[in-house]
């Protein structure tokens, strides 16, 4: 029971998995974006875990790309999290509202249901969202988040009660600093508003609901990030680690466990138990070391994610970058500036990569001093 409301055990959830993940290439050449590990768990895992904790018993994944790749993960997630996972595959891109119509038969079996955008990471206060949604009794509730620069976004204008008045796209003067966070709770009546065709929930459904005065906003507490591109993925990782330090500090790397290696842990660092760390390293702040990663002696890593199976050889420096699965970085290399290395990239010794994107299975034998090069 939360706030006087029971969360129904039969509640449903839908995650908008969507399309090709072009903004996170070259990583999405290997895996669909929601399966890429954020803090050593697939992004989808964090979301399904939050839905399950809020009493959802079935999650629909609205997929437009590489649906078959989800099958192996689906079984694993179902077993670990105790929820049924159904894939709803689009034969053509259905936008952000069409998938709700496609999954109508499942979603309409519960009075209310959650919808999440798969790019979003936050604390997912779904029980609070549901309690607020039931309290006001309108058709829908959008979680909104405060941003420092609202002119880049579409903002939500709402009354103190939460009732949404209107949406304004990229305002030139200040009217609100709250934006749609991509987390919703709807009454099943919303499904009557959506046709089985490509439709935008933000541009077509929400403005209509606002003019009918049946859509409310709730301000999201804590951190929020859309992690759909590398820079934001790293920012979201940093935010998630800071949150973890507050709620589960024991899961982060502790300095005393690395004392005998003369290795220093700085700030928030998450190291998978199967990773091997050498002597005299400095790791952190905001570093994630994935399963079976090997970090040799004297390596410095800061603000970066090292995905499963990658190897960083002696005395290399990795800063603000993502190193893909099974990639090897040679000795005395420097990788920085939001470089993203795809799966199974081999970087020779003593090279410098600056804001470089490297496609999977490439061998790198010369430095990239100029920013924003793509190695194909």
CSV table of C-alpha atoms in Angstrom, one decimal:
chain,number,residue,atom,x,y,z
A,1,UNK,CA,0.0,0.0,0.0
A,2,UNK,CA,1.4,3.4,-0.9
A,3,UNK,CA,-0.3,6.6,0.0
A,4,UNK,CA,-3.6,4.7,0.7
A,5,UNK,CA,-3.6,3.1,-2.7
A,6,UNK,CA,-3.0,-0.6,-3.4
A,7,UNK,CA,-0.9,-1.1,-6.5
A,8,UNK,CA,-2.8,-3.8,-8.5
A,9,UNK,CA,-0.8,-7.0,-9.0
A,10,UNK,CA,-2.3,-7.2,-12.5
A,11,UNK,CA,-0.9,-3.9,-13.6
A,12,UNK,CA,0.8,-3.7,-17.0
A,13,UNK,CA,3.7,-1.7,-18.3
A,14,UNK,CA,4.9,-0.8,-21.8
A,15,UNK,CA,8.5,0.2,-22.7
A,16,UNK,CA,9.0,2.1,-26.0
A,17,UNK,CA,12.1,0.3,-27.2
A,18,UNK,CA,11.8,1.8,-30.7
A,19,UNK,CA,14.3,2.1,-33.5
A,20,UNK,CA,17.8,1.8,-34.6
A,21,UNK,CA,19.7,3.6,-31.9
A,22,UNK,CA,21.8,5.6,-34.5
A,23,UNK,CA,22.9,8.1,-31.9
A,24,UNK,CA,24.7,5.4,-29.9
A,25,UNK,CA,26.6,3.9,-32.8
A,26,UNK,CA,29.0,2.2,-33.0
A,27,UNK,CA,27.7,0.3,-29.9
A,28,UNK,CA,24.3,-0.3,-31.5
A,29,UNK,CA,25.9,-2.2,-34.4
A,30,UNK,CA,26.4,-5.0,-31.9
A,31,UNK,CA,23.4,-4.7,-29.6
A,32,UNK,CA,20.1,-2.9,-29.6
A,33,UNK,CA,20.4,0.3,-27.5
A,34,UNK,CA,18.2,-0.9,-24.6
A,35,UNK,CA,20.4,-3.9,-24.1
A,36,UNK,CA,23.7,-1.9,-23.8
A,37,UNK,CA,24.9,-2.1,-20.2
A,38,UNK,CA,24.5,1.0,-18.1
A,39,UNK,CA,26.4,0.4,-14.8
A,40,UNK,CA,26.8,-3.3,-15.7
A,41,UNK,CA,23.1,-4.0,-16.3
A,42,UNK,CA,21.2,-3.6,-19.6
A,43,UNK,CA,19.3,-0.3,-19.6
A,44,UNK,CA,16.1,-2.3,-20.0
A,45,UNK,CA,16.9,-4.3,-16.9
A,46,UNK,CA,16.8,-1.1,-14.7
A,47,UNK,CA,13.4,-0.2,-16.2
A,48,UNK,CA,11.8,-3.7,-15.9
A,49,UNK,CA,13.2,-4.0,-12.4
A,50,UNK,CA,11.5,-0.7,-11.4
A,51,UNK,CA,8.2,-1.8,-13.1
A,52,UNK,CA,8.3,-5.1,-11.2
A,53,UNK,CA,8.9,-3.4,-7.9
A,54,UNK,CA,5.8,-1.2,-8.6
A,55,UNK,CA,3.6,-4.3,-8.9
A,56,UNK,CA,3.6,-4.7,-12.7
A,57,UNK,CA,3.2,-8.4,-13.7
A,58,UNK,CA,3.6,-8.1,-17.5
A,59,UNK,CA,5.8,-5.8,-19.5
A,60,UNK,CA,5.3,-5.2,-23.2
A,61,UNK,CA,8.4,-4.3,-25.2
A,62,UNK,CA,7.4,-2.2,-28.2
A,63,UNK,CA,10.2,-3.1,-30.7
A,64,UNK,CA,11.0,-1.8,-34.1
A,65,UNK,CA,14.4,-3.2,-34.6
A,66,UNK,CA,16.3,-6.5,-34.1
A,67,UNK,CA,13.4,-8.0,-32.2
A,68,UNK,CA,15.0,-11.5,-32.4
A,69,UNK,CA,18.0,-10.3,-30.3
A,70,UNK,CA,15.6,-9.6,-27.4
A,71,UNK,CA,14.6,-13.2,-27.2
A,72,UNK,CA,17.6,-14.5,-25.2
A,73,UNK,CA,17.4,-11.5,-22.8
A,74,UNK,CA,13.7,-11.8,-22.4
A,75,UNK,CA,13.9,-15.3,-20.9
A,76,UNK,CA,16.8,-14.2,-18.6
A,77,UNK,CA,14.9,-11.1,-17.4
A,78,UNK,CA,11.6,-13.0,-16.9
A,79,UNK,CA,13.4,-15.5,-14.7
A,80,UNK,CA,15.4,-12.9,-12.6
A,81,UNK,CA,12.6,-10.3,-12.2
A,82,UNK,CA,9.5,-12.5,-12.0
A,83,UNK,CA,7.5,-10.7,-14.6
A,84,UNK,CA,6.1,-11.8,-18.0
A,85,UNK,CA,7.7,-10.1,-20.9
A,86,UNK,CA,5.9,-9.8,-24.2
A,87,UNK,CA,7.5,-8.5,-27.4
A,88,UNK,CA,5.2,-6.4,-29.6
A,89,UNK,CA,7.0,-6.0,-33.0
A,90,UNK,CA,6.2,-3.2,-35.4
A,91,UNK,CA,6.3,-4.0,-39.1
A,92,UNK,CA,6.6,-0.3,-39.8
A,93,UNK,CA,7.7,2.5,-37.3
A,94,UNK,CA,4.6,3.3,-35.3
A,95,UNK,CA,5.9,6.5,-33.5
A,96,UNK,CA,5.4,6.9,-29.7
A,97,UNK,CA,1.6,6.3,-29.6
A,98,UNK,CA,1.0,3.6,-32.2
A,99,UNK,CA,2.7,0.9,-30.1
A,100,UNK,CA,0.0,1.5,-27.4
A,101,UNK,CA,-2.7,0.7,-30.0
A,102,UNK,CA,-0.7,-2.4,-31.1
A,103,UNK,CA,-0.6,-3.7,-27.6
A,104,UNK,CA,-4.2,-2.7,-26.7
A,105,UNK,CA,-5.3,-6.2,-25.9
A,106,UNK,CA,-2.7,-6.6,-23.2
A,107,UNK,CA,-2.8,-3.0,-21.8
A,108,UNK,CA,-6.6,-2.8,-21.6
A,109,UNK,CA,-6.7,-5.8,-19.1
A,110,UNK,CA,-5.6,-3.5,-16.3
A,111,UNK,CA,-7.4,-0.3,-15.2
A,112,UNK,CA,-4.1,1.7,-15.4
A,113,UNK,CA,-0.7,1.0,-17.0
A,114,UNK,CA,2.7,2.6,-17.1
A,115,UNK,CA,4.6,3.7,-20.3
A,116,UNK,CA,8.4,4.3,-20.3
A,117,UNK,CA,10.7,5.6,-22.9
A,118,UNK,CA,13.6,3.2,-23.1
A,119,UNK,CA,16.3,5.9,-23.2
A,120,UNK,CA,15.4,7.3,-19.7
A,121,UNK,CA,17.4,6.6,-16.5
A,122,UNK,CA,16.2,8.0,-13.2
A,123,UNK,CA,15.1,6.7,-9.7
A,124,UNK,CA,11.8,5.6,-11.3
A,125,UNK,CA,9.4,6.6,-8.4
A,126,UNK,CA,6.6,4.6,-10.0
A,127,UNK,CA,4.6,4.0,-6.8
A,128,UNK,CA,4.5,7.7,-6.1
A,129,UNK,CA,3.4,8.3,-9.8
A,130,UNK,CA,0.6,5.8,-9.4
A,131,UNK,CA,-0.6,7.2,-6.1
A,132,UNK,CA,-0.7,10.7,-7.6
A,133,UNK,CA,-2.4,9.4,-10.8
A,134,UNK,CA,-5.2,7.6,-8.7
A,135,UNK,CA,-5.6,10.7,-6.5
A,136,UNK,CA,-6.4,13.1,-9.3
A,137,UNK,CA,-8.4,10.6,-11.3
A,138,UNK,CA,-7.7,12.0,-14.7
A,139,UNK,CA,-6.9,10.0,-17.8
A,140,UNK,CA,-3.1,10.4,-17.7
A,141,UNK,CA,-0.1,11.6,-15.7
A,142,UNK,CA,3.2,12.7,-17.2
A,143,UNK,CA,6.3,12.8,-15.0
A,144,UNK,CA,8.1,16.1,-15.7
A,145,UNK,CA,11.7,17.0,-14.9
A,146,UNK,CA,13.3,20.4,-14.3
A,147,UNK,CA,16.0,21.4,-16.8
A,148,UNK,CA,18.5,24.3,-16.7
A,149,UNK,CA,18.1,25.3,-20.3
A,150,UNK,CA,14.4,24.9,-21.3
A,151,UNK,CA,14.8,26.6,-24.7
A,152,UNK,CA,16.3,23.4,-26.1
A,153,UNK,CA,13.2,21.4,-25.3
A,154,UNK,CA,9.4,21.4,-25.5
A,155,UNK,CA,8.2,22.5,-22.0
A,156,UNK,CA,5.1,21.6,-20.1
A,157,UNK,CA,2.9,24.4,-18.6
A,158,UNK,CA,0.7,23.2,-15.7
A,159,UNK,CA,-1.3,24.5,-12.8
A,160,UNK,CA,-0.3,24.0,-9.1
A,161,UNK,CA,-2.7,21.1,-8.9
A,162,UNK,CA,-0.7,19.4,-11.7
A,163,UNK,CA,-3.4,19.9,-14.4
A,164,UNK,CA,-1.6,20.5,-17.7
A,165,UNK,CA,-2.6,23.7,-19.5
A,166,UNK,CA,-0.4,23.4,-22.7
A,167,UNK,CA,2.8,22.3,-24.3
A,168,UNK,CA,5.2,24.9,-25.8
A,169,UNK,CA,8.0,23.7,-28.2
A,170,UNK,CA,11.4,25.4,-27.7
A,171,UNK,CA,10.2,28.6,-26.0
A,172,UNK,CA,12.1,31.8,-26.7
A,173,UNK,CA,11.1,33.4,-23.4
A,174,UNK,CA,10.7,31.7,-20.0
A,175,UNK,CA,7.4,30.1,-19.4
A,176,UNK,CA,8.4,26.9,-17.7
A,177,UNK,CA,11.5,24.8,-16.9
A,178,UNK,CA,9.7,21.5,-16.7
A,179,UNK,CA,10.0,19.0,-19.6
A,180,UNK,CA,8.4,15.6,-20.4
A,181,UNK,CA,10.6,13.0,-18.8
A,182,UNK,CA,9.3,10.1,-20.9
A,183,UNK,CA,7.5,8.3,-17.9
A,184,UNK,CA,3.7,8.1,-17.9
A,185,UNK,CA,0.8,6.5,-16.1
A,186,UNK,CA,-2.5,6.1,-18.0
A,187,UNK,CA,-6.0,5.0,-17.4
A,188,UNK,CA,-7.0,2.5,-20.1
A,189,UNK,CA,-9.5,5.0,-21.5
A,190,UNK,CA,-6.5,6.7,-23.2
A,191,UNK,CA,-6.4,3.7,-25.6
A,192,UNK,CA,-9.7,5.0,-27.2
A,193,UNK,CA,-7.8,8.1,-28.4
A,194,UNK,CA,-5.1,6.2,-30.3
A,195,UNK,CA,-5.5,4.6,-33.8
A,196,UNK,CA,-3.5,1.7,-35.1
A,197,UNK,CA,-1.2,3.9,-37.2
A,198,UNK,CA,2.1,5.8,-36.8
A,199,UNK,CA,1.2,8.5,-34.2
A,200,UNK,CA,3.2,10.8,-31.9
A,201,UNK,CA,2.0,10.7,-28.3
A,202,UNK,CA,3.8,14.0,-27.6
A,203,UNK,CA,2.5,16.0,-30.6
A,204,UNK,CA,-0.9,14.4,-31.3
A,205,UNK,CA,-2.3,12.7,-28.2
A,206,UNK,CA,-1.1,14.9,-25.3
A,207,UNK,CA,-2.2,18.3,-26.7
A,208,UNK,CA,-5.7,16.9,-27.2
A,209,UNK,CA,-5.8,15.5,-23.7
A,210,UNK,CA,-4.6,18.8,-22.3
A,211,UNK,CA,-7.3,20.7,-24.1
A,212,UNK,CA,-9.8,18.2,-22.7
A,213,UNK,CA,-8.3,18.9,-19.3
A,214,UNK,CA,-7.6,15.3,-18.5
A,215,UNK,CA,-3.8,15.2,-18.3
A,216,UNK,CA,-1.7,16.0,-15.2
A,217,UNK,CA,2.0,16.5,-14.5
A,218,UNK,CA,4.0,15.3,-11.5
A,219,UNK,CA,7.5,16.6,-10.9
A,220,UNK,CA,10.1,13.9,-10.8
A,221,UNK,CA,12.4,14.1,-7.8
A,222,UNK,CA,16.1,13.1,-8.0
A,223,UNK,CA,18.2,12.7,-11.2
A,224,UNK,CA,17.0,12.2,-14.7
A,225,UNK,CA,18.9,11.7,-18.0
A,226,UNK,CA,18.0,10.7,-21.6
A,227,UNK,CA,21.0,8.5,-22.3
A,228,UNK,CA,20.5,8.1,-26.1
A,229,UNK,CA,23.9,9.5,-27.1
A,230,UNK,CA,27.4,8.9,-25.8
A,231,UNK,CA,27.9,12.2,-23.9
A,232,UNK,CA,24.5,11.8,-22.1
A,233,UNK,CA,25.2,8.1,-21.5
A,234,UNK,CA,28.3,9.0,-19.6
A,235,UNK,CA,26.5,11.8,-17.7
A,236,UNK,CA,23.6,9.3,-16.9
A,237,UNK,CA,26.2,6.8,-15.6
A,238,UNK,CA,27.7,9.4,-13.3
A,239,UNK,CA,24.3,10.3,-12.0
A,240,UNK,CA,23.4,6.7,-11.5
A,241,UNK,CA,26.7,6.0,-9.6
A,242,UNK,CA,26.0,9.0,-7.3
A,243,UNK,CA,22.5,7.7,-6.6
A,244,UNK,CA,24.0,4.2,-5.9
A,245,UNK,CA,26.5,5.8,-3.5
A,246,UNK,CA,23.5,7.1,-1.6
A,247,UNK,CA,21.3,4.1,-1.5
A,248,UNK,CA,23.6,1.1,-2.0
A,249,UNK,CA,27.2,2.3,-1.2
A,250,UNK,CA,28.3,-1.3,-0.5
A,251,UNK,CA,28.0,-2.2,-4.2
A,252,UNK,CA,30.6,0.3,-5.2
A,253,UNK,CA,34.4,-0.3,-5.1
A,254,UNK,CA,35.9,0.2,-1.7
A,255,UNK,CA,39.5,1.6,-1.4
A,256,UNK,CA,40.5,-1.0,1.3
A,257,UNK,CA,39.9,-3.9,-1.1
A,258,UNK,CA,42.6,-2.5,-3.5
A,259,UNK,CA,45.2,-1.3,-1.0
A,260,UNK,CA,47.5,-4.3,-1.5
A,261,UNK,CA,47.6,-3.5,-5.2
A,262,UNK,CA,48.7,0.1,-4.5
A,263,UNK,CA,45.6,1.0,-6.7
A,264,UNK,CA,43.6,4.1,-5.9
A,265,UNK,CA,39.8,4.4,-6.1
A,266,UNK,CA,38.6,8.0,-6.6
A,267,UNK,CA,35.0,8.8,-6.1
A,268,UNK,CA,32.2,6.5,-7.3
A,269,UNK,CA,33.6,3.4,-9.1
A,270,UNK,CA,31.6,0.2,-9.9
A,271,UNK,CA,33.8,-2.9,-10.6
A,272,UNK,CA,32.3,-6.2,-11.6
A,273,UNK,CA,33.6,-9.1,-9.4
A,274,UNK,CA,35.0,-11.0,-12.4
A,275,UNK,CA,37.2,-8.0,-13.5
A,276,UNK,CA,41.0,-8.1,-13.0
A,277,UNK,CA,42.7,-5.0,-11.8
A,278,UNK,CA,46.5,-4.5,-11.9
A,279,UNK,CA,48.9,-2.7,-9.6
A,280,UNK,CA,49.4,1.0,-9.3
A,281,UNK,CA,46.2,2.0,-11.2
A,282,UNK,CA,44.0,5.0,-10.5
A,283,UNK,CA,40.3,4.4,-11.2
A,284,UNK,CA,37.6,7.1,-10.9
A,285,UNK,CA,35.7,9.1,-10.5
A,286,UNK,CA,32.6,7.9,-12.4
A,287,UNK,CA,34.0,4.7,-13.8
A,288,UNK,CA,32.3,1.4,-14.6
A,289,UNK,CA,34.3,-1.7,-15.1
A,290,UNK,CA,32.4,-4.6,-16.7
A,291,UNK,CA,32.5,-8.4,-16.4
A,292,UNK,CA,35.8,-10.1,-17.3
A,293,UNK,CA,37.6,-6.7,-18.0
A,294,UNK,CA,41.3,-6.8,-17.6
A,295,UNK,CA,43.1,-3.6,-16.5
A,296,UNK,CA,46.9,-4.0,-16.5
A,297,UNK,CA,49.3,-2.2,-14.2
A,298,UNK,CA,49.6,1.6,-14.1
A,299,UNK,CA,46.4,2.3,-16.0
A,300,UNK,CA,44.4,5.5,-15.3
A,301,UNK,CA,40.6,5.5,-16.0
A,302,UNK,CA,38.3,8.5,-15.4
A,303,UNK,CA,34.6,9.2,-16.3
A,304,UNK,CA,34.4,6.1,-18.6
A,305,UNK,CA,32.6,2.8,-19.0
A,306,UNK,CA,34.6,-0.3,-19.9
A,307,UNK,CA,32.2,-3.0,-21.3
A,308,UNK,CA,32.5,-6.7,-20.9
A,309,UNK,CA,35.8,-8.5,-21.9
A,310,UNK,CA,37.8,-5.4,-22.8
A,311,UNK,CA,41.5,-5.2,-22.0
A,312,UNK,CA,43.4,-2.1,-21.2
A,313,UNK,CA,47.2,-2.7,-21.3
A,314,UNK,CA,49.9,-1.1,-19.1
A,315,UNK,CA,50.1,2.6,-18.5
A,316,UNK,CA,47.2,3.7,-20.7
A,317,UNK,CA,44.9,6.6,-19.9
A,318,UNK,CA,41.1,6.4,-20.7
A,319,UNK,CA,39.0,9.5,-20.0
A,320,UNK,CA,35.3,10.3,-20.8
A,321,UNK,CA,35.0,7.4,-23.2
A,322,UNK,CA,33.2,4.1,-23.8
A,323,UNK,CA,35.3,1.1,-24.6
A,324,UNK,CA,33.2,-1.7,-26.3
A,325,UNK,CA,33.0,-5.4,-25.7
A,326,UNK,CA,36.2,-7.5,-26.2
A,327,UNK,CA,38.2,-4.4,-27.3
A,328,UNK,CA,41.9,-4.3,-26.6
A,329,UNK,CA,43.8,-1.0,-26.0
A,330,UNK,CA,47.6,-1.3,-26.2
A,331,UNK,CA,50.2,0.0,-23.8
A,332,UNK,CA,50.8,3.8,-23.2
A,333,UNK,CA,47.7,4.8,-25.2
A,334,UNK,CA,45.5,7.8,-24.5
A,335,UNK,CA,41.8,7.7,-25.3
A,336,UNK,CA,39.7,10.7,-24.4
A,337,UNK,CA,37.1,13.3,-25.4
A,338,UNK,CA,34.0,11.0,-25.6
A,339,UNK,CA,35.6,8.4,-27.8
A,340,UNK,CA,33.4,5.4,-28.4
A,341,UNK,CA,35.1,2.1,-29.5
A,342,UNK,CA,32.8,-0.6,-30.9
A,343,UNK,CA,33.0,-4.3,-30.2
A,344,UNK,CA,36.4,-6.1,-30.8
A,345,UNK,CA,38.5,-3.1,-31.7
A,346,UNK,CA,42.3,-3.5,-31.5
A,347,UNK,CA,44.3,-0.4,-30.7
A,348,UNK,CA,48.1,-0.7,-31.0
A,349,UNK,CA,50.5,0.6,-28.4
A,350,UNK,CA,51.3,4.3,-27.9
A,351,UNK,CA,48.3,5.8,-29.8
A,352,UNK,CA,46.1,8.8,-29.1
A,353,UNK,CA,42.4,8.8,-29.8
A,354,UNK,CA,40.6,12.1,-29.4
A,355,UNK,CA,36.8,12.1,-29.7
A,356,UNK,CA,37.0,9.2,-32.1
A,357,UNK,CA,34.3,6.8,-33.1
A,358,UNK,CA,35.6,3.3,-34.1
A,359,UNK,CA,33.3,0.8,-35.8
A,360,UNK,CA,33.4,-2.9,-34.6
A,361,UNK,CA,36.3,-5.3,-35.5
A,362,UNK,CA,38.7,-2.5,-36.6
A,363,UNK,CA,42.5,-2.5,-36.0
A,364,UNK,CA,43.8,1.0,-35.2
A,365,UNK,CA,47.5,1.6,-36.0
A,366,UNK,CA,47.7,5.4,-36.1
A,367,UNK,CA,46.6,8.2,-33.8
A,368,UNK,CA,43.6,10.4,-34.4
A,369,UNK,CA,44.5,13.9,-33.1
A,370,UNK,CA,41.6,15.7,-34.8
A,371,UNK,CA,38.3,15.4,-33.0
A,372,UNK,CA,35.2,13.6,-34.3
A,373,UNK,CA,36.8,11.2,-36.7
A,374,UNK,CA,34.9,8.0,-37.6
A,375,UNK,CA,37.1,5.0,-38.3
A,376,UNK,CA,35.1,2.7,-40.6
